[in-house]
Amino acid sequence: MKVVKFLMLAFALSFTIISCREEEKKGTMEVEGVEVEEDANVDVSDDGEKIEIEDSEKEVKIKKDENGNIEKKKVEYKND
């Protein structure tokens, strides 16, 4: 009987942990290989070579060459 109760508790705990982790992923998108919030501020230069993304956690700067390949990618995390 104790084994059954332990297994039920372990299952409930693992289910809770997994469901909480999935909720954190909601509301995000991926831009040039960087995961940012959906409501992030995204600025792209007229020629498309510079991209600046800012959300509540980080600021990302991406520079592309004339062929569209990523030349530099800089991610700065904000300290609260």
Coordinates of N, CA and C in Angstrom, one line a residue:
M1 N 0.8 -1.2 0.0 CA 0.0 0.0 0.0 C 0.9 1.3 0.0
K2 N 2.0 1.2 0.8 CA 2.8 2.4 0.8 C 3.5 2.6 -0.5
V3 N 3.8 1.6 -1.2 CA 4.4 1.7 -2.5 C 3.5 2.4 -3.5
V4 N 2.2 2.0 -3.5 CA 1.2 2.6 -4.4 C 1.1 4.1 -4.1
K5 N 1.0 4.4 -2.8 CA 0.9 5.8 -2.5 C 2.1 6.6 -2.9
F6 N 3.3 6.0 -2.7 CA 4.5 6.7 -3.2 C 4.5 6.9 -4.7
L7 N 4.2 5.9 -5.4 CA 4.1 6.0 -6.9 C 3.1 7.0 -7.4
M8 N 2.0 7.1 -6.7 CA 1.0 8.1 -7.1 C 1.5 9.5 -6.8
L9 N 2.1 9.7 -5.7 CA 2.7 11.0 -5.3 C 3.8 11.4 -6.3
A10 N 4.7 10.4 -6.6 CA 5.8 10.7 -7.6 C 5.2 11.1 -8.9
F11 N 4.2 10.4 -9.4 CA 3.5 10.7 -10.7 C 2.9 12.1 -10.6
A12 N 2.2 12.5 -9.6 CA 1.6 13.8 -9.4 C 2.7 14.9 -9.4
L13 N 3.7 14.7 -8.7 CA 4.8 15.6 -8.6 C 5.5 15.8 -10.0
S14 N 5.8 14.7 -10.7 CA 6.4 14.9 -12.0 C 5.5 15.5 -13.0
F15 N 4.2 15.3 -12.9 CA 3.2 15.9 -13.8 C 3.2 17.4 -13.6
T16 N 3.2 17.8 -12.3 CA 3.2 19.2 -11.9 C 4.4 19.9 -12.5
I17 N 5.6 19.3 -12.3 CA 6.8 20.0 -12.8 C 6.8 20.1 -14.3
I18 N 6.4 19.1 -15.0 CA 6.3 19.2 -16.5 C 5.3 20.2 -16.9
S19 N 4.2 20.3 -16.4 CA 3.2 21.3 -16.8 C 3.6 22.7 -16.5
C20 N 4.4 23.0 -15.4 CA 4.9 24.3 -15.2 C 5.9 24.7 -16.2
R21 N 6.8 23.8 -16.6 CA 7.8 24.0 -17.5 C 7.2 24.4 -18.9
E22 N 6.2 23.8 -19.3 CA 5.5 24.0 -20.6 C 4.9 25.4 -20.6
E23 N 4.4 25.9 -19.5 CA 3.8 27.2 -19.4 C 4.8 28.3 -19.6
E24 N 6.0 28.1 -19.2 CA 7.1 29.1 -19.4 C 7.4 29.3 -20.9
K25 N 7.3 28.3 -21.7 CA 7.6 28.3 -23.1 C 6.5 29.1 -23.9
K26 N 5.3 29.2 -23.4 CA 4.3 29.9 -24.1 C 4.6 31.4 -24.1
G27 N 4.3 32.0 -25.2 CA 4.5 33.5 -25.3 C 5.9 33.8 -25.8
T28 N 6.6 32.8 -26.4 CA 7.9 33.1 -26.9 C 8.0 32.8 -28.4
M29 N 8.9 33.4 -29.1 CA 9.2 33.1 -30.5 C 10.7 33.0 -30.7
E30 N 11.1 32.5 -31.8 CA 12.5 32.5 -32.1 C 12.8 33.4 -33.3
V31 N 13.8 34.3 -33.1 CA 14.2 35.2 -34.2 C 15.7 34.9 -34.4
E32 N 16.1 34.5 -35.5 CA 17.5 34.2 -35.9 C 18.2 33.4 -34.9
G33 N 17.5 32.3 -34.4 CA 18.1 31.4 -33.4 C 18.1 31.8 -32.0
V34 N 17.4 32.9 -31.7 CA 17.4 33.4 -30.3 C 15.9 33.4 -29.9
E35 N 15.6 32.8 -28.7 CA 14.3 32.8 -28.2 C 14.0 34.1 -27.4
V36 N 12.9 34.8 -27.8 CA 12.5 36.0 -27.2 C 11.0 36.0 -26.9
E37 N 10.5 36.9 -26.1 CA 9.1 37.0 -25.8 C 8.4 37.5 -27.1
E38 N 7.1 37.0 -27.2 CA 6.3 37.4 -28.4 C 6.1 38.9 -28.5
D39 N 6.0 39.6 -27.4 CA 5.8 41.0 -27.4 C 7.1 41.8 -27.4
A40 N 8.2 41.2 -27.8 CA 9.5 41.9 -27.8 C 9.5 43.0 -28.9
N41 N 10.3 44.0 -28.6 CA 10.5 45.1 -29.5 C 11.5 44.7 -30.6
V42 N 11.2 44.6 -31.8 CA 12.1 44.2 -32.9 C 12.3 45.3 -33.9
D43 N 13.5 45.8 -34.0 CA 13.9 46.8 -35.0 C 14.8 46.3 -36.0
V44 N 14.5 46.5 -37.3 CA 15.3 46.0 -38.4 C 15.7 47.2 -39.2
S45 N 17.0 47.3 -39.6 CA 17.4 48.4 -40.4 C 16.8 48.3 -41.8
D46 N 16.8 49.4 -42.6 CA 16.2 49.5 -43.9 C 16.8 48.4 -44.8
D47 N 18.2 48.2 -44.7 CA 18.8 47.2 -45.6 C 18.7 45.8 -45.0
G48 N 18.2 45.6 -43.8 CA 18.0 44.3 -43.2 C 19.2 43.7 -42.7
E49 N 20.3 44.5 -42.6 CA 21.6 43.9 -42.1 C 21.7 44.0 -40.6
K50 N 21.0 44.9 -39.9 CA 21.1 45.0 -38.5 C 19.7 44.8 -37.9
I51 N 19.7 43.9 -36.9 CA 18.4 43.6 -36.2 C 18.7 43.8 -34.7
E52 N 17.8 44.6 -34.0 CA 17.9 44.8 -32.6 C 16.6 44.3 -32.0
I53 N 16.7 43.4 -31.0 CA 15.5 42.8 -30.3 C 15.6 43.1 -28.8
E54 N 14.6 43.6 -28.2 CA 14.6 43.9 -26.8 C 13.3 43.3 -26.1
D55 N 13.5 42.5 -25.1 CA 12.3 42.0 -24.3 C 12.6 42.3 -22.8
S56 N 11.9 41.8 -22.0 CA 12.0 42.1 -20.5 C 13.3 41.5 -19.9
E57 N 13.8 40.5 -20.6 CA 15.0 39.8 -20.0 C 16.3 40.1 -20.7
K58 N 16.3 40.5 -22.0 CA 17.6 40.6 -22.7 C 17.4 41.6 -23.9
E59 N 18.6 41.9 -24.4 CA 18.7 42.8 -25.6 C 19.6 42.0 -26.5
V60 N 19.2 41.8 -27.8 CA 19.9 41.1 -28.8 C 20.2 42.0 -29.9
K61 N 21.5 41.9 -30.4 CA 21.9 42.7 -31.6 C 22.5 41.7 -32.6
I62 N 22.0 41.7 -33.8 CA 22.4 40.8 -34.8 C 22.8 41.6 -36.0
K63 N 24.0 41.3 -36.6 CA 24.5 42.0 -37.8 C 24.7 40.9 -38.8
K64 N 24.2 41.2 -40.0 CA 24.3 40.3 -41.2 C 25.2 40.9 -42.2
D65 N 25.8 40.0 -43.0 CA 26.6 40.5 -44.2 C 25.6 40.7 -45.4
E66 N 26.2 41.1 -46.5 CA 25.3 41.5 -47.7 C 24.7 40.2 -48.2
N67 N 25.1 39.0 -47.9 CA 24.5 37.8 -48.4 C 23.4 37.3 -47.5
G68 N 23.2 38.0 -46.3 CA 22.2 37.6 -45.4 C 22.6 36.6 -44.3
N69 N 23.9 36.3 -44.3 CA 24.5 35.4 -43.3 C 24.8 36.2 -42.0
I70 N 24.6 35.5 -40.9 CA 24.9 36.2 -39.6 C 26.4 36.4 -39.4
E71 N 26.7 37.7 -39.3 CA 28.1 38.0 -39.1 C 28.5 38.1 -37.6
K72 N 27.6 38.8 -36.8 CA 27.8 38.9 -35.4 C 26.4 38.7 -34.7
K73 N 26.5 38.1 -33.5 CA 25.3 38.0 -32.7 C 25.7 38.3 -31.2
K74 N 25.0 39.3 -30.6 CA 25.4 39.7 -29.2 C 24.1 39.7 -28.4
V75 N 24.2 38.9 -27.3 CA 23.0 38.8 -26.4 C 23.5 39.4 -25.0
E76 N 22.8 40.4 -24.6 CA 23.1 41.0 -23.2 C 21.8 40.8 -22.4
Y77 N 22.1 40.2 -21.2 CA 21.0 40.0 -20.3 C 20.9 41.2 -19.3
K78 N 19.7 41.6 -19.0 CA 19.4 42.7 -18.1 C 19.5 42.2 -16.7
N79 N 20.1 43.0 -15.8 CA 20.2 42.7 -14.4 C 19.2 43.6 -13.7
D80 N 18.3 42.9 -12.9 CA 17.3 43.7 -12.2 C 17.8 44.1 -10.8

